[in-house]
Amino acid sequence: MSKPVLYYDDISPPVRGVLLTVAALGIKDQVELKLVRLFEREHLLEDFVKLNPLHAVPVLKHDDLVLTDSHAIIMYLCDIFGQDGDFSLKDPKQRARVHNRLCFNNAVLFQRESIVMRGLINRSIVTLEDHHLKPVQEAYDCLEVYLTNSKFVACDQLTVADFPIVACMSTVGMVCPLSTSRWPKTAAWFETMKQLPYYQQANQVGVDKLKERLHAVMKK
């Protein structure tokens, strides 16, 4: 079987969700990485737009299959490389919870994070105000409910649902920090995620790159 090719830039939270999955599955040597520099606008080059008309990363190409959503990529990698339901779970109800949390990230948390972070990067948001942060905080409220009922976001064991969510949380947390008094379960979960042996390389490195860029933009 040929190697899947992952087009990526680790400043992107969705990309980092995939990189965390790759690291957790132990398949770094089985996935080819191709860097697409977002700040250099390489995602707008003609060849890449042909691959993904949405001109966004991540993209996974595996033979004739092209996936352009990070959550679809995550589940596909689990299906072809995971063993005994590693991180994606085989039980239909548990797997459905994983899917539900992935949908929460895709439709709620990432969308709200993206509005704030993109606004700051492109300077359409100059000063953060309560109305910018309230939707993010409401997403935190929802996550707190999930984590009141289980140790991790989908159940009591680590699953792939945790990876894209922590990638988003670590990003928007730069400007909307987790209050341990308002979101104690979420804050504790976040600390647990940071202790994963692959967290630093797969997620924090990209967070730090984005933070550096954000600080540079906000100084202008």
mmCIF file of C-alpha atoms in Angstrom:
data_model
loop_
_atom_site.group_PDB
_atom_site.id
_atom_site.type_symbol
_atom_site.label_atom_id
_atom_site.label_comp_id
_atom_site.label_asym_id
_atom_site.label_seq_id
_atom_site.Cartn_x
_atom_site.Cartn_y
_atom_site.Cartn_z
ATOM 1 C CA MET A 1 0.000 0.000 0.000
ATOM 2 C CA SER A 2 1.334 3.425 -0.925
ATOM 3 C CA LYS A 3 1.845 6.039 1.746
ATOM 4 C CA PRO A 4 -0.889 8.604 2.331
ATOM 5 C CA VAL A 5 0.370 12.137 1.698
ATOM 6 C CA LEU A 6 -0.599 14.798 4.231
ATOM 7 C CA TYR A 7 -0.450 18.422 3.101
ATOM 8 C CA TYR A 8 -0.019 20.478 6.237
ATOM 9 C CA ASP A 9 1.114 23.566 8.091
ATOM 10 C CA ASP A 10 1.208 23.137 11.843
ATOM 11 C CA ILE A 11 0.086 26.692 12.542
ATOM 12 C CA SER A 12 -3.366 25.326 11.656
ATOM 13 C CA PRO A 13 -5.395 23.790 14.528
ATOM 14 C CA PRO A 14 -7.093 21.242 12.217
ATOM 15 C CA VAL A 15 -3.680 20.146 10.982
ATOM 16 C CA ARG A 16 -2.459 19.719 14.540
ATOM 17 C CA GLY A 17 -5.452 17.539 15.335
ATOM 18 C CA VAL A 18 -4.308 15.248 12.532
ATOM 19 C CA LEU A 19 -0.654 15.377 13.627
ATOM 20 C CA LEU A 20 -1.678 14.359 17.154
ATOM 21 C CA THR A 21 -3.575 11.422 15.668
ATOM 22 C CA VAL A 22 -0.592 10.384 13.557
ATOM 23 C CA ALA A 23 1.641 10.537 16.628
ATOM 24 C CA ALA A 24 -0.810 8.629 18.826
ATOM 25 C CA LEU A 25 -1.149 5.859 16.238
ATOM 26 C CA GLY A 26 2.633 5.678 15.871
ATOM 27 C CA ILE A 27 2.500 6.025 12.086
ATOM 28 C CA LYS A 28 4.864 8.935 11.439
ATOM 29 C CA ASP A 29 6.943 6.778 9.103
ATOM 30 C CA GLN A 30 3.836 5.649 7.221
ATOM 31 C CA VAL A 31 2.543 9.097 6.279
ATOM 32 C CA GLU A 32 4.391 11.432 3.919
ATOM 33 C CA LEU A 33 4.274 15.083 4.978
ATOM 34 C CA LYS A 34 4.236 17.947 2.483
ATOM 35 C CA LEU A 35 4.448 21.450 3.915
ATOM 36 C CA VAL A 36 2.105 24.111 2.520
ATOM 37 C CA ARG A 37 3.123 27.457 4.032
ATOM 38 C CA LEU A 38 -0.078 29.335 4.768
ATOM 39 C CA PHE A 39 1.546 32.652 5.595
ATOM 40 C CA GLU A 40 3.437 32.399 2.297
ATOM 41 C CA ARG A 41 0.074 31.845 0.561
ATOM 42 C CA GLU A 42 1.157 28.518 -0.891
ATOM 43 C CA HIS A 43 -2.376 27.210 -0.349
ATOM 44 C CA LEU A 44 -3.482 29.550 -3.139
ATOM 45 C CA LEU A 45 -1.102 28.110 -5.737
ATOM 46 C CA GLU A 46 -2.826 26.600 -8.762
ATOM 47 C CA ASP A 47 -1.693 23.015 -8.200
ATOM 48 C CA PHE A 48 -2.879 23.013 -4.603
ATOM 49 C CA VAL A 49 -6.243 24.610 -5.431
ATOM 50 C CA LYS A 50 -6.789 21.826 -7.970
ATOM 51 C CA LEU A 51 -6.245 19.360 -5.140
ATOM 52 C CA ASN A 52 -8.479 21.259 -2.709
ATOM 53 C CA PRO A 53 -10.722 23.980 -4.165
ATOM 54 C CA LEU A 54 -11.284 25.202 -0.598
ATOM 55 C CA HIS A 55 -7.549 26.074 -0.555
ATOM 56 C CA ALA A 56 -7.120 24.932 3.045
ATOM 57 C CA VAL A 57 -5.043 22.416 4.957
ATOM 58 C CA PRO A 58 -4.994 19.660 5.976
ATOM 59 C CA VAL A 59 -5.475 17.582 2.856
ATOM 60 C CA LEU A 60 -4.829 13.847 2.731
ATOM 61 C CA LYS A 61 -4.200 12.181 -0.623
ATOM 62 C CA HIS A 62 -4.063 8.399 -0.666
ATOM 63 C CA ASP A 63 -3.915 6.995 -4.185
ATOM 64 C CA ASP A 64 -7.156 8.255 -5.791
ATOM 65 C CA LEU A 65 -8.725 9.328 -2.485
ATOM 66 C CA VAL A 66 -8.547 12.998 -1.491
ATOM 67 C CA LEU A 67 -9.879 14.113 1.901
ATOM 68 C CA THR A 68 -10.103 17.807 2.725
ATOM 69 C CA ASP A 69 -11.624 17.759 6.225
ATOM 70 C CA SER A 70 -9.417 17.084 9.228
ATOM 71 C CA HIS A 71 -12.054 15.031 11.025
ATOM 72 C CA ALA A 72 -12.569 12.778 7.999
ATOM 73 C CA ILE A 73 -8.786 12.403 7.746
ATOM 74 C CA ILE A 74 -8.526 11.474 11.421
ATOM 75 C CA MET A 75 -11.158 8.745 11.183
ATOM 76 C CA TYR A 76 -9.694 7.400 7.940
ATOM 77 C CA LEU A 77 -6.227 7.101 9.465
ATOM 78 C CA CYS A 78 -7.714 5.261 12.438
ATOM 79 C CA ASP A 79 -9.584 2.904 10.136
ATOM 80 C CA ILE A 80 -6.570 1.958 8.031
ATOM 81 C CA PHE A 81 -3.824 2.044 10.667
ATOM 82 C CA GLY A 82 -5.547 1.569 14.024
ATOM 83 C CA GLN A 83 -5.703 -1.788 15.761
ATOM 84 C CA ASP A 84 -8.699 -3.028 17.747
ATOM 85 C CA GLY A 85 -10.432 0.325 17.466
ATOM 86 C CA ASP A 86 -7.436 2.291 18.764
ATOM 87 C CA PHE A 87 -8.556 5.812 19.646
ATOM 88 C CA SER A 88 -11.734 5.593 17.514
ATOM 89 C CA LEU A 89 -13.473 2.703 19.339
ATOM 90 C CA LYS A 90 -15.404 -0.204 17.853
ATOM 91 C CA ASP A 91 -18.490 -0.187 20.058
ATOM 92 C CA PRO A 92 -21.212 1.573 18.021
ATOM 93 C CA LYS A 93 -22.434 3.785 20.873
ATOM 94 C CA GLN A 94 -18.958 4.819 21.969
ATOM 95 C CA ARG A 95 -17.920 5.422 18.366
ATOM 96 C CA ALA A 96 -21.040 7.554 17.913
ATOM 97 C CA ARG A 97 -19.954 9.675 20.878
ATOM 98 C CA VAL A 98 -16.563 10.127 19.249
ATOM 99 C CA HIS A 99 -18.282 11.244 16.041
ATOM 100 C CA ASN A 100 -20.523 13.580 18.021
ATOM 101 C CA ARG A 101 -17.553 15.298 19.663
ATOM 102 C CA LEU A 102 -15.769 15.585 16.331
ATOM 103 C CA CYS A 103 -18.887 17.264 14.943
ATOM 104 C CA PHE A 104 -18.955 19.588 17.962
ATOM 105 C CA ASN A 105 -15.400 20.614 17.205
ATOM 106 C CA ASN A 106 -16.065 21.059 13.505
ATOM 107 C CA ALA A 107 -19.344 22.949 13.767
ATOM 108 C CA VAL A 108 -18.945 24.842 17.033
ATOM 109 C CA LEU A 109 -15.539 25.134 18.678
ATOM 110 C CA PHE A 110 -13.368 25.466 15.571
ATOM 111 C CA GLN A 111 -15.768 27.865 13.865
ATOM 112 C CA ARG A 112 -15.807 30.172 16.884
ATOM 113 C CA GLU A 113 -12.055 29.901 17.406
ATOM 114 C CA SER A 114 -11.471 30.622 13.735
ATOM 115 C CA ILE A 115 -13.559 33.807 13.719
ATOM 116 C CA VAL A 116 -11.514 35.241 16.582
ATOM 117 C CA MET A 117 -8.050 34.108 15.494
ATOM 118 C CA ARG A 118 -8.468 35.000 11.831
ATOM 119 C CA GLY A 119 -9.881 38.357 12.833
ATOM 120 C CA LEU A 120 -6.800 39.081 14.920
ATOM 121 C CA ILE A 121 -4.382 37.883 12.249
ATOM 122 C CA ASN A 122 -5.980 39.859 9.418
ATOM 123 C CA ARG A 123 -6.644 42.846 11.739
ATOM 124 C CA SER A 124 -10.404 42.893 11.208
ATOM 125 C CA ILE A 125 -10.420 42.587 15.010
ATOM 126 C CA VAL A 126 -8.101 45.150 16.575
ATOM 127 C CA THR A 127 -9.331 45.039 20.161
ATOM 128 C CA LEU A 128 -10.896 41.936 21.671
ATOM 129 C CA GLU A 129 -14.183 42.688 23.366
ATOM 130 C CA ASP A 130 -16.692 40.609 25.295
ATOM 131 C CA HIS A 131 -18.874 40.009 22.248
ATOM 132 C CA HIS A 132 -15.901 38.423 20.454
ATOM 133 C CA LEU A 133 -15.155 36.040 23.311
ATOM 134 C CA LYS A 134 -18.658 35.144 24.465
ATOM 135 C CA PRO A 135 -19.288 32.545 21.712
ATOM 136 C CA VAL A 136 -15.961 30.877 22.542
ATOM 137 C CA GLN A 137 -16.786 30.857 26.238
ATOM 138 C CA GLU A 138 -20.164 29.282 25.479
ATOM 139 C CA ALA A 139 -18.334 26.517 23.612
ATOM 140 C CA TYR A 140 -16.145 26.074 26.701
ATOM 141 C CA ASP A 141 -19.354 25.762 28.750
ATOM 142 C CA CYS A 142 -20.519 22.924 26.526
ATOM 143 C CA LEU A 143 -17.177 21.165 26.770
ATOM 144 C CA GLU A 144 -17.297 21.469 30.548
ATOM 145 C CA VAL A 145 -20.585 19.533 30.544
ATOM 146 C CA TYR A 146 -19.041 16.796 28.403
ATOM 147 C CA LEU A 147 -16.072 16.535 30.756
ATOM 148 C CA THR A 148 -18.252 16.482 33.844
ATOM 149 C CA ASN A 149 -19.627 13.180 32.581
ATOM 150 C CA SER A 150 -16.369 11.540 31.476
ATOM 151 C CA LYS A 151 -12.609 11.813 31.920
ATOM 152 C CA PHE A 152 -12.036 12.613 28.249
ATOM 153 C CA VAL A 153 -14.312 14.417 25.825
ATOM 154 C CA ALA A 154 -16.124 11.342 24.486
ATOM 155 C CA CYS A 155 -15.710 8.746 27.229
ATOM 156 C CA ASP A 156 -13.370 7.677 30.013
ATOM 157 C CA GLN A 157 -10.517 6.842 27.660
ATOM 158 C CA LEU A 158 -8.471 8.919 25.266
ATOM 159 C CA THR A 159 -9.933 8.974 21.754
ATOM 160 C CA VAL A 160 -9.307 10.863 18.543
ATOM 161 C CA ALA A 161 -12.072 13.260 19.564
ATOM 162 C CA ASP A 162 -9.686 14.741 22.117
ATOM 163 C CA PHE A 163 -7.040 15.650 19.556
ATOM 164 C CA PRO A 164 -8.759 18.275 17.367
ATOM 165 C CA ILE A 165 -10.457 19.759 20.411
ATOM 166 C CA VAL A 166 -7.212 20.249 22.316
ATOM 167 C CA ALA A 167 -5.647 21.694 19.152
ATOM 168 C CA CYS A 168 -8.413 24.306 19.028
ATOM 169 C CA MET A 169 -8.374 24.954 22.765
ATOM 170 C CA SER A 170 -4.627 25.519 22.825
ATOM 171 C CA THR A 171 -5.013 28.016 19.986
ATOM 172 C CA VAL A 172 -7.936 30.138 21.124
ATOM 173 C CA GLY A 173 -6.672 29.826 24.693
ATOM 174 C CA MET A 174 -3.998 32.349 23.734
ATOM 175 C CA VAL A 175 -6.664 35.045 23.814
ATOM 176 C CA CYS A 176 -9.452 33.394 25.816
ATOM 177 C CA PRO A 177 -7.747 31.594 28.716
ATOM 178 C CA LEU A 178 -9.390 28.735 30.569
ATOM 179 C CA SER A 179 -10.561 29.843 34.003
ATOM 180 C CA THR A 180 -10.064 26.995 36.465
ATOM 181 C CA SER A 181 -12.964 28.312 38.532
ATOM 182 C CA ARG A 182 -15.479 28.461 35.675
ATOM 183 C CA TRP A 183 -14.249 25.406 33.733
ATOM 184 C CA PRO A 184 -12.425 23.166 36.255
ATOM 185 C CA LYS A 185 -13.043 19.891 34.421
ATOM 186 C CA THR A 186 -11.922 21.329 31.116
ATOM 187 C CA ALA A 187 -8.810 22.854 32.662
ATOM 188 C CA ALA A 188 -7.903 19.517 34.278
ATOM 189 C CA TRP A 189 -8.446 17.674 30.992
ATOM 190 C CA PHE A 190 -6.273 20.207 29.179
ATOM 191 C CA GLU A 191 -3.438 19.610 31.645
ATOM 192 C CA THR A 192 -3.815 15.848 31.124
ATOM 193 C CA MET A 193 -3.573 16.297 27.364
ATOM 194 C CA LYS A 194 -0.412 18.381 27.706
ATOM 195 C CA GLN A 195 1.253 15.456 29.475
ATOM 196 C CA LEU A 196 0.942 13.174 26.435
ATOM 197 C CA PRO A 197 4.470 12.295 25.257
ATOM 198 C CA TYR A 198 3.788 13.540 21.727
ATOM 199 C CA TYR A 199 1.835 16.688 22.639
ATOM 200 C CA GLN A 200 4.794 19.077 22.500
ATOM 201 C CA GLN A 201 6.001 18.135 19.033
ATOM 202 C CA ALA A 202 2.627 17.465 17.435
ATOM 203 C CA ASN A 203 0.777 20.470 18.852
ATOM 204 C CA GLN A 204 2.726 22.955 20.960
ATOM 205 C CA VAL A 205 5.381 23.632 18.327
ATOM 206 C CA GLY A 206 2.685 24.838 15.932
ATOM 207 C CA VAL A 207 0.920 26.818 18.657
ATOM 208 C CA ASP A 208 4.161 28.648 19.405
ATOM 209 C CA LYS A 209 4.666 29.495 15.720
ATOM 210 C CA LEU A 210 1.175 30.934 15.521
ATOM 211 C CA LYS A 211 1.649 32.831 18.781
ATOM 212 C CA GLU A 212 4.816 34.435 17.429
ATOM 213 C CA ARG A 213 2.999 35.519 14.272
ATOM 214 C CA LEU A 214 0.047 36.845 16.266
ATOM 215 C CA HIS A 215 2.281 38.908 18.522
ATOM 216 C CA ALA A 216 4.088 40.360 15.502
ATOM 217 C CA VAL A 217 0.805 41.334 13.848
ATOM 218 C CA MET A 218 -0.641 42.890 16.996
ATOM 219 C CA LYS A 219 2.447 45.088 17.445
ATOM 220 C CA LYS A 220 1.837 46.800 14.108
#
